[in-house]
Coordinates of C-alpha atoms and ligand atoms in Angstrom, one line a residue:
M113 CA -21.5 19.1 4.1
E114 CA -18.8 21.4 6.0
R115 CA -16.1 22.8 3.9
D116 CA -13.2 22.3 6.0
Q117 CA -10.4 24.6 6.0
R118 CA -8.4 23.8 9.3
S119 CA -6.0 20.7 9.4
P120 CA -8.4 18.4 11.0
V121 CA -7.0 14.8 12.0
I122 CA -9.1 11.8 12.5
A123 CA -7.3 10.1 15.5
L124 CA -7.2 6.3 15.9
T125 CA -8.1 5.5 19.2
D126 CA -8.7 2.0 20.1
D127 CA -12.6 1.6 19.2
T128 CA -11.9 3.4 15.7
W129 CA -12.8 1.1 12.5
L130 CA -12.3 2.9 9.5
L131 CA -13.7 2.0 6.0
V132 CA -11.9 3.9 3.3
L133 CA -13.1 4.3 -0.8
T134 CA -10.5 5.0 -3.1
G135 CA -10.8 6.5 -6.6
A136 CA -8.6 7.4 -9.6
G137 CA -7.8 10.6 -7.7
V138 CA -5.7 8.7 -5.2
S139 CA -3.1 8.1 -8.3
A140 CA -2.9 11.3 -9.8
E141 CA -0.3 12.3 -8.3
S142 CA 1.7 8.5 -8.9
G143 CA 0.7 9.8 -12.7
I144 CA -1.9 7.6 -13.4
P145 CA -4.5 9.8 -15.8
T146 CA -8.1 9.9 -14.1
F147 CA -11.3 9.1 -16.0
R148 CA -13.5 12.4 -16.4
A149 CA -11.2 15.1 -16.1
S150 CA -10.9 17.0 -19.5
D151 CA -8.0 15.5 -20.7
G152 CA -8.7 12.0 -18.9
L153 CA -9.2 8.4 -20.1
W154 CA -12.6 8.6 -21.0
E155 CA -12.1 11.9 -23.1
N156 CA -9.6 10.0 -25.2
H157 CA -11.4 6.5 -25.6
P158 CA -14.9 5.6 -26.5
V159 CA -16.1 4.0 -23.4
D160 CA -18.5 1.6 -25.4
K161 CA -15.4 0.2 -27.3
V162 CA -12.7 -0.2 -24.5
A163 CA -14.9 -0.8 -21.4
T164 CA -18.1 -3.0 -22.4
L165 CA -18.6 -6.5 -23.1
P166 CA -20.0 -5.6 -26.7
G167 CA -17.0 -3.6 -27.6
F168 CA -14.8 -6.3 -26.7
R169 CA -16.7 -8.5 -28.8
A170 CA -16.6 -6.3 -32.0
D171 CA -12.8 -5.5 -31.3
P172 CA -11.1 -7.3 -28.7
A173 CA -7.6 -6.1 -30.1
L174 CA -8.6 -2.5 -29.8
V175 CA -9.6 -3.6 -25.9
W176 CA -6.2 -5.2 -25.4
R177 CA -4.1 -2.6 -26.9
F178 CA -5.9 -0.1 -24.3
Y179 CA -5.6 -2.0 -21.4
S180 CA -2.1 -3.1 -22.6
E181 CA -1.0 0.3 -22.6
R182 CA -2.6 1.2 -19.2
R183 CA -0.4 -2.2 -17.9
A184 CA 2.8 -0.5 -19.7
H185 CA 2.2 2.8 -18.0
A186 CA 1.4 1.5 -14.3
K187 CA 4.3 -0.7 -14.4
R188 CA 6.4 2.6 -14.6
C189 CA 4.3 3.9 -11.6
S190 CA 5.2 4.2 -7.8
P191 CA 2.7 4.9 -5.1
N192 CA 2.4 8.4 -3.5
P193 CA 2.3 9.6 0.1
G194 CA -1.8 9.2 0.0
H195 CA -1.2 5.5 -0.8
L196 CA 1.3 5.0 1.9
T197 CA -0.5 7.0 4.0
L198 CA -3.4 4.5 3.8
A199 CA -0.9 1.3 4.3
A200 CA 0.1 2.9 7.4
V201 CA -3.1 3.6 9.2
E202 CA -3.9 -0.1 8.1
R203 CA -0.8 -1.2 10.1
Q204 CA -1.8 0.6 13.3
L205 CA -5.8 -0.9 13.0
G206 CA -5.2 -4.1 11.6
D207 CA -8.8 -5.8 11.2
R208 CA -10.3 -2.5 12.1
F209 CA -9.7 -1.2 8.4
L210 CA -10.8 -2.1 5.2
L211 CA -10.0 -0.4 1.9
A212 CA -12.7 -0.3 -0.9
T213 CA -11.1 0.8 -4.0
Q214 CA -12.5 1.2 -7.6
N215 CA -8.8 1.6 -8.9
V216 CA -7.2 -1.1 -11.0
D217 CA -3.5 0.0 -11.0
G218 CA -2.4 -2.1 -8.1
L219 CA -0.8 0.7 -6.3
H220 CA -2.6 0.3 -3.5
R221 CA -1.1 -3.2 -2.9
K222 CA 2.3 -1.9 -4.0
A223 CA 2.0 0.5 -1.2
G224 CA 1.4 -2.2 1.1
S225 CA -2.1 -2.5 1.8
Q226 CA -3.6 -5.9 2.3
R227 CA -7.0 -5.4 3.5
I228 CA -8.2 -4.3 0.3
V229 CA -11.2 -5.1 -2.0
E230 CA -10.6 -4.0 -5.9
M231 CA -14.4 -3.4 -6.7
H232 CA -13.4 -3.0 -10.1
G233 CA -11.1 -5.5 -10.8
S234 CA -7.0 -5.7 -11.6
L235 CA -5.0 -4.6 -14.5
W236 CA -3.3 -7.4 -13.3
L237 CA -5.3 -10.3 -13.6
T238 CA -6.7 -11.9 -16.6
R239 CA -9.5 -14.5 -17.0
C240 CA -11.4 -16.2 -19.7
S241 CA -14.3 -14.8 -21.1
D242 CA -15.9 -18.0 -21.5
C243 CA -14.9 -21.0 -19.0
N244 CA -15.0 -20.7 -14.9
R245 CA -11.1 -20.8 -14.9
P246 CA -10.4 -18.5 -12.0
P247 CA -8.5 -15.4 -12.8
F248 CA -5.1 -15.4 -12.9
A249 CA -1.7 -13.5 -12.7
D250 CA -1.0 -11.6 -15.9
E251 CA 1.4 -8.8 -16.6
A252 CA 1.4 -9.1 -20.4
E253 CA 0.9 -6.5 -23.1
Y254 CA -0.7 -7.2 -26.1
L255 CA 0.3 -3.9 -27.8
D256 CA 0.9 -5.4 -31.4
G257 CA -2.9 -6.6 -32.3
T258 CA -2.5 -10.2 -30.7
V259 CA -5.4 -11.4 -28.7
P260 CA -4.8 -14.2 -26.2
G261 CA -6.6 -17.3 -26.5
C262 CA -7.4 -19.4 -22.9
K263 CA -5.3 -22.6 -23.0
V264 CA -8.0 -24.3 -20.4
C265 CA -11.1 -24.2 -22.7
G266 CA -11.4 -24.4 -26.2
T267 CA -14.9 -24.2 -28.5
S268 CA -14.6 -26.7 -31.5
G269 CA -11.1 -26.4 -31.6
R270 CA -11.1 -22.4 -31.2
P271 CA -10.2 -21.3 -27.5
A272 CA -11.9 -18.8 -26.2
L273 CA -10.7 -15.0 -25.8
L274 CA -8.8 -14.2 -22.8
R275 CA -9.8 -10.8 -21.4
P276 CA -8.8 -8.1 -18.7
H277 CA -10.6 -8.8 -15.3
I278 CA -11.9 -5.3 -14.9
V279 CA -15.4 -4.4 -14.4
W280 CA -17.0 -3.1 -17.7
F281 CA -20.2 -1.0 -17.7
G282 CA -23.0 -2.9 -17.9
E283 CA -21.4 -5.6 -15.5
M284 CA -22.1 -6.8 -12.3
L285 CA -19.6 -6.4 -9.5
D286 CA -18.6 -9.5 -7.3
P287 CA -21.2 -9.9 -4.8
D288 CA -18.6 -11.6 -2.5
D289 CA -17.0 -8.3 -2.5
L290 CA -19.9 -6.0 -2.0
Q291 CA -20.9 -8.4 1.2
R292 CA -17.4 -8.2 2.6
I293 CA -17.6 -4.5 2.8
D294 CA -21.5 -4.8 4.2
D295 CA -20.0 -7.0 6.9
F296 CA -17.2 -4.4 7.5
A297 CA -19.7 -1.7 8.1
Q298 CA -22.2 -3.9 10.4
T299 CA -19.3 -4.7 12.4
A300 CA -18.0 -1.1 12.4
S301 CA -21.0 0.7 13.5
R302 CA -20.4 -1.4 16.9
G303 CA -17.6 1.0 17.9
R304 CA -16.5 4.1 16.2
F305 CA -17.3 4.1 12.5
V306 CA -15.2 6.5 10.2
F307 CA -15.9 6.2 6.4
L308 CA -13.3 8.3 4.7
A309 CA -13.8 8.7 0.3
V310 CA -10.5 9.9 -1.3
G311 CA -10.4 11.3 -5.2
T312 CA -13.5 9.9 -6.5
S313 CA -16.3 11.8 -8.9
G314 CA -18.9 10.0 -6.7
V315 CA -20.9 9.0 -10.0
V316 CA -20.3 5.1 -10.4
Y317 CA -22.8 3.0 -8.5
P318 CA -22.5 1.1 -6.3
A319 CA -19.4 2.6 -4.8
A320 CA -20.7 6.5 -4.9
G321 CA -23.5 4.8 -2.3
L322 CA -21.4 4.0 0.2
V323 CA -21.5 7.0 2.3
R324 CA -25.3 6.4 2.4
V325 CA -24.8 3.2 4.0
A326 CA -21.9 4.3 6.3
A327 CA -24.0 7.2 7.4
R328 CA -27.4 5.6 7.6
L329 CA -24.8 3.2 10.2
G330 CA -23.9 6.4 12.2
A331 CA -20.4 6.8 10.4
E332 CA -18.4 10.0 10.7
T333 CA -18.3 10.9 6.8
W334 CA -15.2 12.4 5.3
L335 CA -14.1 13.3 1.9
A336 CA -10.8 14.3 0.4
N337 CA -11.0 15.5 -3.0
A338 CA -9.4 17.9 -5.5
E339 CA -12.9 19.4 -6.4
P340 CA -16.3 19.0 -5.0
P341 CA -17.7 15.6 -6.3
E342 CA -21.2 14.6 -7.5
N343 CA -22.5 13.5 -4.0
A344 CA -20.4 15.8 -1.9
S345 CA -23.6 17.2 0.0
L346 CA -23.7 13.5 1.9
F347 CA -20.4 14.1 3.8
R348 CA -20.1 15.6 6.8
S349 CA -16.6 16.9 6.4
F350 CA -15.0 18.2 3.2
L351 CA -11.2 18.6 2.5
Q352 CA -10.3 20.0 -1.0
G353 CA -7.0 19.6 -2.2
K354 CA -4.7 16.9 -3.3
S355 CA -4.9 13.5 -1.2
G356 CA -0.9 13.0 -1.2
E357 CA -0.8 16.0 0.7
I358 CA -3.9 15.8 2.5
L359 CA -4.1 12.2 4.0
P360 CA -0.9 12.7 5.8
R361 CA -1.8 15.5 7.4
L362 CA -5.1 13.9 8.2
F363 CA -3.8 11.2 10.3
S364 CA -1.0 13.4 11.6
L365 CA 1.7 11.5 10.1
D366 CA 3.4 14.3 8.9
G367 CA 6.2 13.6 11.7
N368 CA 5.8 10.3 10.6
P369 CA 4.8 8.9 13.8
L370 CA 3.0 5.8 12.7
G371 CA 6.3 4.4 11.1
C372 CA 5.3 5.5 7.5
A373 CA 8.1 4.3 5.1
G374 CA 8.7 6.4 2.2
L375 CA 6.8 9.1 3.5
P376 CA 9.3 12.6 3.3
Ligands
LIG274 P1 -12.9 9.9 -11.8 O1 -12.3 10.6 -12.9 O2 -14.4 10.0 -12.2 O3 -12.9 11.2 -10.8 C1 -11.6 11.3 -10.3 C2 -11.8 12.6 -9.0 O4 -10.8 12.7 -8.3 C3 -12.3 13.7 -9.3 O5 -13.5 14.2 -8.6 C4 -11.1 14.7 -9.4 O6 -11.5 16.0 -9.0 C5 -10.5 13.8 -8.0 N1 -9.0 14.2 -8.1 C6 -8.1 14.4 -9.1 N2 -6.9 14.5 -8.7 C7 -6.8 14.5 -7.6 C8 -5.7 14.3 -6.4 N3 -4.5 14.5 -6.5 N4 -6.2 14.2 -5.1 C9 -7.7 13.8 -4.5 N5 -8.5 13.9 -5.8 C10 -7.8 14.3 -7.1 O7 -12.5 8.7 -11.0 P2 -13.3 7.7 -10.2 O8 -14.6 8.3 -9.2 O9 -12.3 6.9 -9.6 O10 -14.4 2.7 -13.6 O11 -14.0 6.7 -11.6 C11 -14.8 5.9 -10.9 C12 -15.4 4.7 -12.1 O12 -15.5 5.1 -13.1 C13 -13.7 3.9 -12.3 O13 -13.1 3.2 -11.3 C14 -13.7 3.2 -13.7 C15 -14.6 4.6 -14.4 O14 -15.6 4.6 -15.1 C16 -14.3 1.1 -14.3 O15 -13.6 1.6 -15.1 C17 -15.1 0.4 -14.0

């Protein structure tokens, strides 16, 4: 890994295909807490109680309170220049762009990103913990100990519980999502393939393994992160700092040549 102290630019040539992986760090400058910082979400909330199926079965009210607080907080947050830059780059590249995010906060969509795979689900979707009803849009908050029930199904008159559409520890990611990322990478490898990871500690798989997949397919591998993450050595170029500052420069958006609305 080269730690790059210059101000390099990823030129968006006609044959450039860009796969971006984002993590909690990209939303930090919007005021959303990351997970593994000393004051991060997992420091103050026991993972096994709020982010596992057994935890939900044991205390669904606690789990709903946790995600309701996150909904309430995320509603008040706005995309930062990192999110806005990625949306602007997508407008330029069209189908030669894909954003795989581990974030559930919805800020990439708020910024205008459309070609997006939300690998770990979404704070803004709810599903039934029992029946096959598809996930549905939901911004409701359950802060008072209420646990919502499914209106579609019901066992012996008692409806099953609704749950947040979040991939919890011990659960599988949606295979269609992984296939979409893989298909994109395979197609990208026929052109100039660039892989960029932003704001992620590189410890949660399969997201942390995408850099290996990309490198095997011949991609240029870039990393923009506040600190060197676990898998930093797998990247060819590492830019250390805040993504809201690095990304506009990395795509030469300082002068706003891609027409990125909302950038300073
Ligand atoms: P982490 O909290 O593990 O890591 C966030 C990373 O962002 C750290 O490496 C920070 O150094 C970096 N960072 C912080 N502020 C930054 C900034 N302004 N600019 C750039 N980088 C910054 O979050 P994730 O890697 O996203 O899963 O965590 C992965 C998954 O673990 C999450 O999706 C979540 C969690 O358990 C689920 O909930 C399923």
